[in-house]
Amino acid sequence: MRKHLFIYLMLLSIIKIQAQDQSNPNILFIAIDDLKPTLGIYGDSFAVTPNIDAIAKNGTTFLNNHTQQAICGPSRASLLTGKRPDYTKVWDLKTKMRDVNPTILTIPQYFKQSGYKTIGVGKIYDPRCVDNHRDKPSWSIPSIKENELEYPKGYNKPALGFYQNKENLNTINDIKNRALAKNIQKNKIYKYITDRFKPPYEMADVPDGAYVDGAIANRSIQLLDTMNTSKPFFLAVGFKRPHLPFVAPRKYWQLYDESKIKLAAYQKKAKNPVDVSYHKAGEMQKYKTPEITYKLNNDNLLELDKELQKKLIHGYYAATSYIDAQIGKIIDKLKQKDLDKNTIIVIWGDHGYHLGDHSLWNKHSNFEQATRSPLIIYDPRINKGYKINSPTEFVDLFPTLSDLTNIGIPKNLDGVSLKAQITGEVNTLKTYAVSQYPRKNKMGYSFRTKEYRYTVWINKKKSTVPIFKEDIHAEELYDYKNDPLETENKIDNEEYKQIKITHQILATRYFKDQVAASKTAGEKIKNLYKVKNNNTYKRAQVISEFIIKTMRLTNTKGQFLLETLSEKYAYNAAQTKGKNLPKATKREIYKATFIETRNKLSKIFSKIEIAQINKLEKRKMSELNNN
């Protein structure tokens, strides 16, 4: 009898384990704004980050991970779509992702389509690069914005979005009153204040929840408390610090002895510099108080007083520890609700950060301190710690999470799954990570291998078109094994000739692959639409011929117009025909393809020509519909 009972219990145990393995694990997706690897798990002995370190201890820490572009909007658009900036076409802080790529697929959107409940709190996307809903297609319920958060009794929303220190609040209020007395327009008061007063750091004797990030953590905890777990969830939590200003409750400042803070060891341009690689730290200079003055040195770099540098570094570490504490609270709630055993935890900073190295502050470069970014993935089913030294990049995150949750990897992603590294099967998957940064009319592409960085600056071109030797403005080569501070650009050093050639070959192959991928994608779409949507192609021919004749377009422009309109009509038909969609949904689809078509036409047509094309297209379309 006992033997049969034992076998029965064993079978039950096996069935239970199999059921758990087959279920889709939850995802806790934690984004941290402007976080560089100032974490204990990354070897920073000065940092006080016990909660993140504890998660990483039994997870996978990617030590050589890099962002695709070291600035919030482009970095997040790339990470969240698994596509590089030259595909997303988000290279700045004003382009809206779906204006230029209406049908692009995002991580939370894909998880939502795969049966997950997706929820966003705080800064996941950069709000300037998505719609007012923080990318509506991504979320099962409306994304929770900062202005919807609650604060502890006795505290209002932080002034200007940041400040709670009483002295700062009084100063801000005084300036606001001066603005009102001068009849400054209401929508210009914020700028009036911040042009005069915007401290780069603050400590205050307040509870964690009095600042935005504490309020984000509290809202996330509330969500976990009431989470319906009948289907898996994807909870994205976006913290705002340690982005400037470095604000945190006093207790986090007190974790650090400012007298022990070390300034950046190398605060000038590298030997044999490429001037376009550097910047004036314009973001830093927007933070103002009466006692702070900014000046540029002879190299046109920002030169800060040493005491101010110490205070800024102190503030950055304090803000990082503050975020670490908020993450600890969320993990505690996850455990309390018994959700930790089936929840993958992802922690990432959207890019690195300069704290005085090369006399640079903030990000906005292709140097190591700007591109190297934390990425930690904890899977409770593995529950074993690994540290990966080989290059990885943020485009790898989309395929990795898809792979770990067994929902299938979308075919057109630019990254690779890191699952084999997370399970400990392999340590190396790729040779290099690619970052890029635009400067005026040049784009710098940076290739980070295990020990080196090769950067090539290209004039007036992107990677999706052929690049030739004459397009190259400048090159850089850094050796991190022998020169971790990037004190010398080795590109002309004879001892590095073979290393230079090797990296130039890697870059050349990358550029060729990007061009080929771009052409292949375009051809697949055209051929698919021509074969499967013969009626729409015929309509595009009729309308294009009318426009070509009326506007007297060249053969090149005429062919481009035909291809663009055929794609537009075929896509609209594929999305709407026979689906009995509401009129409002159809309008959204048509609007999205209209925007995408306009952007494609702008490659070779002027704004005036595009307006004329739209006018003639409507006229001919109306004529065809009436016949």
XYZ file of C-alpha atoms in Angstrom:
627
model
C 0.000 0.000 0.000
C 2.777 2.404 0.970
C 4.617 1.573 -2.255
C 1.553 2.440 -4.357
C 1.015 5.638 -2.381
C 4.646 6.660 -2.900
C 4.387 6.081 -6.673
C 1.098 8.016 -6.767
C 2.636 10.983 -4.951
C 5.645 10.883 -7.261
C 3.371 10.978 -10.309
C 1.458 13.908 -8.849
C 4.744 15.716 -8.263
C 5.903 15.109 -11.851
C 2.553 16.260 -13.256
C 2.709 19.419 -11.123
C 6.266 20.218 -12.256
C 5.307 19.667 -15.904
C 2.307 21.963 -15.519
C 4.524 24.672 -14.068
C 7.091 24.265 -16.834
C 4.414 24.547 -19.510
C 2.856 27.683 -18.063
C 3.997 31.076 -19.303
C 5.933 32.822 -16.535
C 5.077 36.390 -15.563
C 7.455 39.232 -16.440
C 8.491 42.036 -14.074
C 10.177 44.488 -16.445
C 12.089 47.217 -14.584
C 13.478 50.208 -16.487
C 15.845 52.631 -14.718
C 16.484 55.993 -16.356
C 20.155 56.916 -16.988
C 21.513 54.039 -14.889
C 25.111 53.087 -15.649
C 26.674 49.973 -14.055
C 27.147 51.719 -10.665
C 26.006 48.517 -8.964
C 27.740 46.148 -6.590
C 27.121 43.182 -8.891
C 29.095 44.989 -11.614
C 32.090 45.355 -9.307
C 31.418 48.882 -8.047
C 32.461 48.558 -4.397
C 31.349 52.119 -3.616
C 27.737 51.537 -4.671
C 25.137 50.538 -2.087
C 22.662 48.458 -4.095
C 21.820 45.357 -2.014
C 18.430 44.643 -3.594
C 19.541 44.616 -7.217
C 22.649 42.673 -6.219
C 20.490 40.040 -4.500
C 18.370 39.554 -7.638
C 21.482 39.313 -9.809
C 23.149 36.800 -7.488
C 20.899 34.028 -8.807
C 20.313 35.566 -12.212
C 22.390 36.448 -15.260
C 24.362 39.697 -15.270
C 25.490 40.891 -18.685
C 28.732 42.726 -17.960
C 29.444 43.889 -21.511
C 25.960 44.978 -22.537
C 25.410 48.067 -24.684
C 22.626 50.401 -25.710
C 21.849 51.058 -29.383
C 21.931 54.834 -28.908
C 22.889 56.639 -25.709
C 19.834 58.842 -25.306
C 16.435 57.997 -23.803
C 13.990 58.123 -26.746
C 15.984 56.242 -29.380
C 17.358 53.740 -26.857
C 13.928 52.782 -25.563
C 12.306 52.710 -29.013
C 15.036 50.295 -30.104
C 15.001 48.102 -26.986
C 11.214 47.811 -26.916
C 10.960 46.838 -30.607
C 14.125 44.751 -30.960
C 15.048 46.906 -33.957
C 18.021 49.229 -34.430
C 17.587 53.016 -34.675
C 18.127 53.036 -38.451
C 15.001 50.878 -38.709
C 12.887 52.594 -36.048
C 14.014 55.970 -37.472
C 13.935 57.382 -33.936
C 17.269 59.183 -33.572
C 16.073 62.138 -31.474
C 13.635 63.174 -28.728
C 10.834 64.438 -30.941
C 10.146 61.722 -33.541
C 7.159 59.599 -32.579
C 7.884 55.928 -33.159
C 4.592 55.023 -34.836
C 4.509 58.127 -36.997
C 7.449 56.719 -38.950
C 6.715 52.998 -38.327
C 2.943 52.625 -37.776
C 2.947 48.815 -37.787
C 6.076 48.234 -35.699
C 5.750 45.535 -33.015
C 6.805 46.148 -29.405
C 7.652 43.756 -26.568
C 4.555 44.489 -24.421
C 2.338 44.556 -27.531
C 3.576 41.098 -28.545
C 3.054 39.753 -25.039
C -0.450 41.216 -25.010
C -1.178 39.460 -28.309
C 0.193 36.260 -26.755
C -2.316 36.261 -23.888
C -0.515 38.347 -21.277
C -2.024 41.230 -19.353
C 0.380 44.112 -19.962
C 0.576 47.047 -17.569
C 2.933 50.031 -17.598
C 3.732 52.341 -14.667
C 6.063 55.337 -15.007
C 8.636 55.847 -17.751
C 8.882 52.827 -20.045
C 8.974 54.564 -23.409
C 10.237 58.116 -23.617
C 6.898 59.986 -23.687
C 8.187 62.354 -26.381
C 8.586 59.456 -28.816
C 5.171 57.806 -28.473
C 1.507 58.817 -28.391
C -0.255 60.433 -25.427
C -1.163 56.956 -24.137
C 2.534 55.982 -23.844
C 2.025 53.725 -26.891
C -1.574 52.592 -26.712
C -1.083 49.282 -28.616
C 1.340 48.080 -25.929
C -0.982 48.002 -22.935
C -3.986 45.976 -21.808
C -5.047 48.907 -19.621
C -3.995 52.560 -20.042
C -0.393 53.155 -19.039
C -0.174 54.848 -15.621
C 1.513 58.238 -15.987
C 3.398 60.229 -13.399
C 0.578 62.775 -12.990
C -1.756 59.944 -11.920
C 0.375 58.918 -8.944
C -0.518 59.433 -5.286
C 1.716 60.941 -2.596
C 1.796 60.535 1.197
C -0.459 62.633 3.378
C 1.005 66.106 3.829
C 2.914 66.066 0.512
C 1.929 67.494 -2.837
C 3.270 66.379 -6.185
C 6.970 67.358 -6.386
C 7.485 70.915 -7.662
C 8.457 70.998 -11.354
C 8.123 67.219 -11.154
C 11.242 66.834 -8.987
C 11.616 68.873 -5.782
C 10.404 68.518 -2.173
C 13.079 70.399 -0.180
C 11.340 73.323 1.593
C 13.940 75.914 0.568
C 13.651 74.867 -3.067
C 9.863 74.902 -2.869
C 9.938 78.477 -1.506
C 12.312 79.640 -4.252
C 10.187 78.027 -6.969
C 7.051 79.576 -5.519
C 8.666 83.042 -5.402
C 9.714 82.831 -9.060
C 6.260 81.606 -10.005
C 4.689 84.613 -8.258
C 7.036 86.937 -10.168
C 5.930 85.283 -13.401
C 2.265 85.787 -12.503
C 2.910 89.423 -11.612
C 4.439 89.915 -15.064
C 1.374 88.283 -16.666
C 3.484 85.470 -18.154
C 1.248 83.086 -20.070
C 0.251 80.031 -18.052
C 1.816 77.563 -20.514
C 5.144 79.438 -20.317
C 5.480 79.653 -16.526
C 7.327 76.315 -16.234
C 9.980 77.537 -18.680
C 10.155 80.911 -16.931
C 10.944 79.145 -13.632
C 13.388 76.551 -14.994
C 15.307 79.190 -16.961
C 16.109 80.747 -13.584
C 16.113 77.896 -11.095
C 16.440 74.157 -11.612
C 18.836 72.542 -9.098
C 20.809 69.536 -10.421
C 20.456 67.708 -7.077
C 18.418 67.734 -3.875
C 18.213 65.942 -0.546
C 15.186 66.303 1.698
C 13.919 64.808 4.942
C 10.920 63.168 3.325
C 9.532 59.633 3.017
C 10.407 57.643 -0.105
C 6.916 58.118 -1.503
C 7.214 61.910 -1.548
C 9.340 61.744 -4.709
C 8.069 60.383 -8.010
C 9.984 57.107 -7.885
C 8.660 56.180 -4.455
C 5.159 56.883 -5.756
C 5.856 54.669 -8.809
C 6.981 51.858 -6.514
C 3.915 52.247 -4.311
C 1.583 52.087 -7.326
C 3.375 48.991 -8.598
C 2.933 47.341 -5.205
C -0.796 48.160 -5.287
C -1.052 46.521 -8.701
C 0.675 43.355 -7.475
C -1.615 43.316 -4.447
C -4.730 43.203 -6.644
C -3.273 41.366 -9.653
C -5.596 38.833 -11.287
C -3.239 35.929 -11.968
C -5.697 33.845 -13.998
C -3.442 34.690 -16.937
C 0.209 35.737 -16.955
C 1.132 39.390 -16.521
C 3.785 41.652 -17.976
C 4.285 44.455 -15.452
C 6.607 47.214 -16.670
C 7.870 49.623 -13.999
C 9.801 52.667 -15.195
C 11.822 54.613 -12.610
C 12.897 58.210 -13.351
C 16.127 58.440 -11.341
C 19.126 58.562 -11.417
C 18.365 60.894 -14.331
C 19.023 64.547 -13.521
C 18.135 66.117 -11.181
C 19.639 63.735 -8.629
C 16.909 63.907 -5.984
C 16.526 61.431 -3.126
C 15.561 61.378 0.560
C 18.425 62.355 2.877
C 18.925 58.806 4.203
C 20.208 57.686 0.791
C 22.708 60.539 0.650
C 23.907 59.495 4.074
C 24.893 56.063 2.752
C 27.947 57.724 1.179
C 30.876 59.677 2.584
C 31.385 62.554 0.151
C 35.018 62.933 1.215
C 35.695 59.464 -0.220
C 34.203 60.198 -3.618
C 36.765 59.938 -6.401
C 36.531 62.195 -9.435
C 36.926 60.828 -12.954
C 40.615 60.044 -13.419
C 40.876 61.231 -17.034
C 39.068 64.503 -17.773
C 40.152 65.526 -21.263
C 39.998 64.416 -24.860
C 41.904 61.311 -25.881
C 45.208 61.640 -27.666
C 44.597 61.762 -31.423
C 40.994 62.854 -30.790
C 38.041 62.893 -33.136
C 36.369 66.159 -32.188
C 32.891 65.149 -33.352
C 32.875 62.434 -30.661
C 32.643 64.987 -27.833
C 29.959 67.387 -26.646
C 29.433 70.366 -24.325
C 27.118 68.566 -21.872
C 24.197 70.763 -22.891
C 21.784 68.758 -20.749
C 23.861 69.461 -17.634
C 23.907 73.174 -18.379
C 20.094 73.341 -18.227
C 20.238 72.800 -14.446
C 20.692 76.157 -12.745
C 21.040 77.726 -9.332
C 22.548 81.137 -8.449
C 25.779 79.614 -7.139
C 26.470 77.369 -10.166
C 28.379 78.690 -13.168
C 29.240 76.745 -16.289
C 32.262 77.363 -18.470
C 33.938 75.640 -21.395
C 37.662 74.872 -21.464
C 40.051 75.252 -24.388
C 38.834 71.961 -25.862
C 35.247 73.265 -25.863
C 34.299 70.818 -23.087
C 32.375 71.601 -19.913
C 34.696 72.331 -16.994
C 33.082 71.967 -13.577
C 34.413 72.963 -10.165
C 35.720 69.908 -8.261
C 33.324 70.391 -5.354
C 30.374 70.518 -7.736
C 31.647 67.358 -9.432
C 31.742 65.587 -6.063
C 28.242 66.743 -5.211
C 26.905 65.527 -8.564
C 28.565 62.127 -8.230
C 27.271 61.890 -4.657
C 23.778 62.707 -5.893
C 23.969 60.117 -8.680
C 24.916 57.353 -6.240
C 22.293 58.470 -3.711
C 19.590 58.429 -6.386
C 20.751 54.970 -7.505
C 20.498 53.619 -3.955
C 17.046 55.198 -3.654
C 15.894 53.292 -6.750
C 17.470 50.107 -5.430
C 15.373 50.436 -2.265
C 12.174 50.882 -4.308
C 12.961 47.725 -6.273
C 13.458 45.896 -2.979
C 9.941 46.870 -1.882
C 8.427 45.572 -5.125
C 10.300 42.268 -4.835
C 9.105 41.902 -1.233
C 5.516 42.256 -2.432
C 6.148 39.763 -5.240
C 7.320 37.240 -2.640
C 4.490 38.052 -0.244
C 1.959 37.275 -3.001
C 3.859 34.043 -3.808
C 4.441 35.306 -7.351
C 8.240 35.199 -7.237
C 8.409 31.495 -8.139
C 6.886 32.094 -11.571
C 8.050 35.614 -12.447
C 11.040 36.497 -14.610
C 12.650 39.734 -13.400
C 14.395 41.995 -15.893
C 16.368 45.056 -14.762
C 17.860 47.455 -17.291
C 19.171 50.993 -17.546
C 18.442 52.598 -20.911
C 22.077 53.679 -21.437
C 25.219 54.566 -19.517
C 26.265 57.931 -18.130
C 29.281 60.239 -18.079
C 30.291 61.531 -14.651
C 33.225 63.704 -15.691
C 35.299 61.274 -17.767
C 36.642 63.103 -20.853
C 35.141 66.167 -19.160
C 31.775 64.833 -20.323
C 28.528 64.718 -18.350
C 25.232 62.969 -19.109
C 25.239 60.561 -22.089
C 25.056 61.451 -25.830
C 28.241 59.757 -27.041
C 29.736 56.515 -28.338
C 32.233 56.227 -25.490
C 32.170 53.312 -23.035
C 30.629 55.241 -20.158
C 27.652 56.233 -22.335
C 26.949 52.972 -24.190
C 27.648 50.352 -21.511
C 24.352 49.660 -19.765
C 23.154 47.293 -17.047
C 21.105 44.253 -18.033
C 20.140 41.638 -15.434
C 17.716 38.763 -16.059
C 16.526 36.497 -13.258
C 14.539 33.368 -14.161
C 13.269 31.499 -11.051
C 13.203 28.215 -12.983
C 16.991 28.446 -13.351
C 17.832 30.297 -10.120
C 21.565 30.219 -10.713
C 23.999 33.092 -11.054
C 26.025 33.724 -14.205
C 28.158 36.630 -15.338
C 28.547 37.121 -19.082
C 31.586 39.000 -20.405
C 30.939 38.648 -24.140
C 29.166 41.549 -25.924
C 25.381 41.771 -25.789
C 23.003 44.574 -26.731
C 19.497 45.721 -25.954
C 18.039 44.460 -29.251
C 18.677 40.992 -27.781
C 16.065 41.497 -25.059
C 12.936 41.018 -27.224
C 13.968 37.601 -28.625
C 15.291 36.533 -25.216
C 12.031 37.178 -23.349
C 10.005 35.596 -26.155
C 12.222 32.529 -25.933
C 12.123 32.270 -22.134
C 8.322 32.456 -22.065
C 7.762 30.004 -24.926
C 5.587 32.349 -26.996
C 7.750 32.163 -30.131
C 10.311 34.669 -31.402
C 9.119 37.148 -34.058
C 11.088 36.596 -37.259
C 12.278 40.087 -38.135
C 14.068 41.114 -34.919
C 17.635 42.440 -35.042
C 18.884 40.747 -31.884
C 19.452 37.152 -30.802
C 18.065 35.171 -27.876
C 20.343 35.077 -24.837
C 18.516 32.081 -23.349
C 21.540 29.791 -23.750
C 23.616 32.220 -21.686
C 20.933 32.494 -19.027
C 20.719 28.706 -18.692
C 24.513 28.454 -18.541
C 24.835 26.427 -21.758
C 27.122 28.942 -23.515
C 29.024 32.077 -22.558
C 29.548 33.702 -25.972
C 26.947 34.327 -28.665
C 28.104 37.333 -30.666
C 31.352 39.048 -31.566
C 30.305 42.643 -31.100
C 27.572 45.047 -30.018
C 26.665 48.075 -32.121
C 25.872 51.543 -30.800
C 25.428 54.717 -32.788
C 25.120 58.423 -32.203
C 24.275 61.297 -34.570
C 26.236 64.521 -34.466
C 25.057 67.235 -36.871
C 25.101 65.615 -40.332
C 27.246 62.649 -39.268
C 26.409 59.295 -37.733
C 28.957 57.495 -35.587
C 28.689 53.697 -35.571
C 30.536 52.054 -32.696
C 31.472 48.356 -32.633
C 32.274 47.040 -29.146
C 34.039 43.682 -29.124
C 35.319 41.904 -26.019
C 38.378 44.157 -25.583
C 38.112 46.919 -28.186
C 35.866 49.624 -29.548
C 36.013 50.694 -33.179
C 33.947 53.755 -34.122
C 33.493 55.055 -37.645
C 31.855 58.408 -38.384
C 29.869 58.514 -41.631
C 28.951 61.663 -43.549
C 25.264 62.197 -44.418
C 24.364 58.489 -44.562
C 22.789 55.752 -42.485
C 23.552 52.020 -42.422
C 20.582 51.101 -44.641
C 22.268 52.529 -47.761
C 25.649 51.534 -49.263
C 28.615 53.175 -47.520
C 31.915 53.757 -49.292
C 35.392 54.773 -48.185
C 34.826 58.378 -49.246
C 31.803 58.575 -46.892
C 34.030 58.111 -43.828
C 34.700 61.280 -41.826
C 36.870 59.775 -39.069
C 37.696 56.580 -37.164
C 38.513 55.677 -33.558
C 39.967 52.597 -31.905
C 40.193 52.042 -28.135
C 41.866 49.211 -26.222
C 40.038 48.496 -22.945
C 42.469 45.866 -21.743
C 45.457 48.248 -21.727
C 43.686 51.619 -21.760
C 40.303 51.372 -19.984
C 40.011 55.171 -19.658
C 40.185 55.717 -23.442
C 43.186 58.026 -23.129
C 44.394 57.370 -26.680
C 42.713 56.765 -30.014
C 44.869 53.937 -31.428
C 43.549 54.153 -34.994
C 46.896 55.408 -36.389
C 49.088 53.348 -34.066
C 51.111 50.891 -36.176
C 51.023 48.299 -33.373
C 47.227 48.139 -33.736
C 47.173 47.875 -37.536
C 45.864 44.294 -37.629
C 43.271 44.969 -34.914
C 42.136 48.030 -36.870
C 41.771 45.989 -40.078
C 39.852 43.252 -38.251
C 37.370 45.747 -36.858
C 37.030 47.549 -40.173
C 36.072 44.213 -41.741
C 33.459 43.645 -39.013
C 32.013 47.100 -39.670
C 31.996 46.563 -43.439
C 30.124 43.278 -43.051
C 27.648 44.891 -40.700
C 26.895 47.715 -43.137
C 26.470 45.263 -46.035
C 24.124 43.122 -43.945
C 22.032 46.165 -43.036
C 21.684 47.209 -46.677
C 20.828 43.650 -47.729
C 18.252 43.292 -44.937
C 16.650 46.592 -45.907
C 16.425 45.609 -49.582
C 15.205 42.085 -48.831
C 12.439 43.350 -46.575
C 11.326 45.828 -49.218
C 11.374 43.263 -52.020
C 9.436 40.705 -49.972
C 6.704 43.235 -49.309
C 6.513 44.337 -52.944
C 6.439 40.793 -54.331
C 3.919 39.619 -51.770
C 1.596 42.494 -52.530
C 1.966 42.127 -56.298
C 1.150 38.404 -56.238
C -1.509 38.249 -53.539
C -3.198 41.581 -54.107
C -3.471 41.834 -57.874
C -6.544 44.083 -57.685
C -4.861 46.603 -55.418
C -1.766 46.570 -57.626
C -3.905 47.317 -60.697
C -5.559 50.182 -58.818
C -2.146 51.541 -57.855
C -1.115 51.366 -61.535
C -4.150 53.345 -62.680
C -3.776 56.034 -60.014
C 0.012 56.253 -60.408
C -0.282 56.652 -64.204
C -2.745 59.515 -63.692
C -0.450 61.274 -61.201
C 2.690 60.651 -63.312
C 1.032 62.104 -66.402
C -0.445 65.106 -64.600
C 2.770 65.985 -62.717
C 5.084 64.888 -65.556
C 7.196 62.781 -63.230
C 10.473 61.141 -64.252
C 10.638 57.359 -64.698
C 12.477 56.986 -61.383
C 9.923 58.983 -59.437
C 7.051 57.315 -61.252
C 8.266 53.801 -60.435
C 8.846 54.756 -56.798
C 5.313 56.199 -56.590
C 3.796 53.019 -58.083
C 5.618 50.774 -55.610
C 4.704 52.971 -52.633
C 0.992 53.202 -53.537
C 0.751 49.472 -54.271
C 2.155 48.712 -50.811
C -0.283 51.167 -49.245
C -3.407 49.769 -50.934
C -2.388 46.145 -50.419
C -1.677 46.674 -46.741
C -5.001 48.467 -46.199
C -6.822 45.637 -47.961
C -5.000 42.956 -45.971
C -5.881 44.675 -42.692
C -9.541 45.470 -43.426
C -11.025 43.290 -46.197
C -13.606 40.794 -44.957
C -12.987 41.589 -41.283
C -16.155 43.584 -40.511
C -14.180 46.206 -38.567
C -15.751 49.305 -36.967
C -15.319 52.519 -38.958
C -13.126 54.021 -36.225
C -10.705 51.060 -36.442
C -10.533 51.350 -40.220
C -9.798 55.064 -39.899
C -6.877 54.288 -37.546
C -5.443 51.793 -40.044
C -5.824 54.200 -42.967
C -4.293 57.031 -40.965
C -1.275 54.914 -40.029
C -0.627 53.845 -43.623
C -1.129 57.436 -44.803
C 1.626 58.595 -42.433
C 3.934 55.744 -43.461
C 3.320 56.479 -47.156
C 4.025 60.178 -46.656
C 7.312 59.340 -44.943
C 8.347 56.991 -47.748
C 7.495 59.544 -50.425
C 9.553 62.191 -48.616
C 12.704 60.239 -49.549
C 12.578 61.585 -53.109
C 9.608 64.015 -53.247
C 9.369 67.535 -51.829
C 6.578 68.575 -49.440
C 4.870 70.481 -52.247
C 5.024 67.438 -54.532
C 3.632 65.167 -51.800
C 0.720 67.552 -51.217
C -0.013 67.500 -54.951
C 0.227 63.682 -55.061
C -2.273 63.396 -52.193
C -4.672 65.780 -53.934
C -4.497 63.925 -57.269
C -4.754 60.539 -55.566
C -7.993 61.571 -53.826
C -9.427 62.885 -57.088
C -8.668 59.706 -59.045
C -9.766 57.450 -56.174
C -13.113 59.241 -56.022
C -13.513 58.867 -59.774
C -12.811 55.121 -59.630
C -15.188 54.587 -56.695
C -18.015 56.356 -58.537
C -17.605 54.275 -61.709
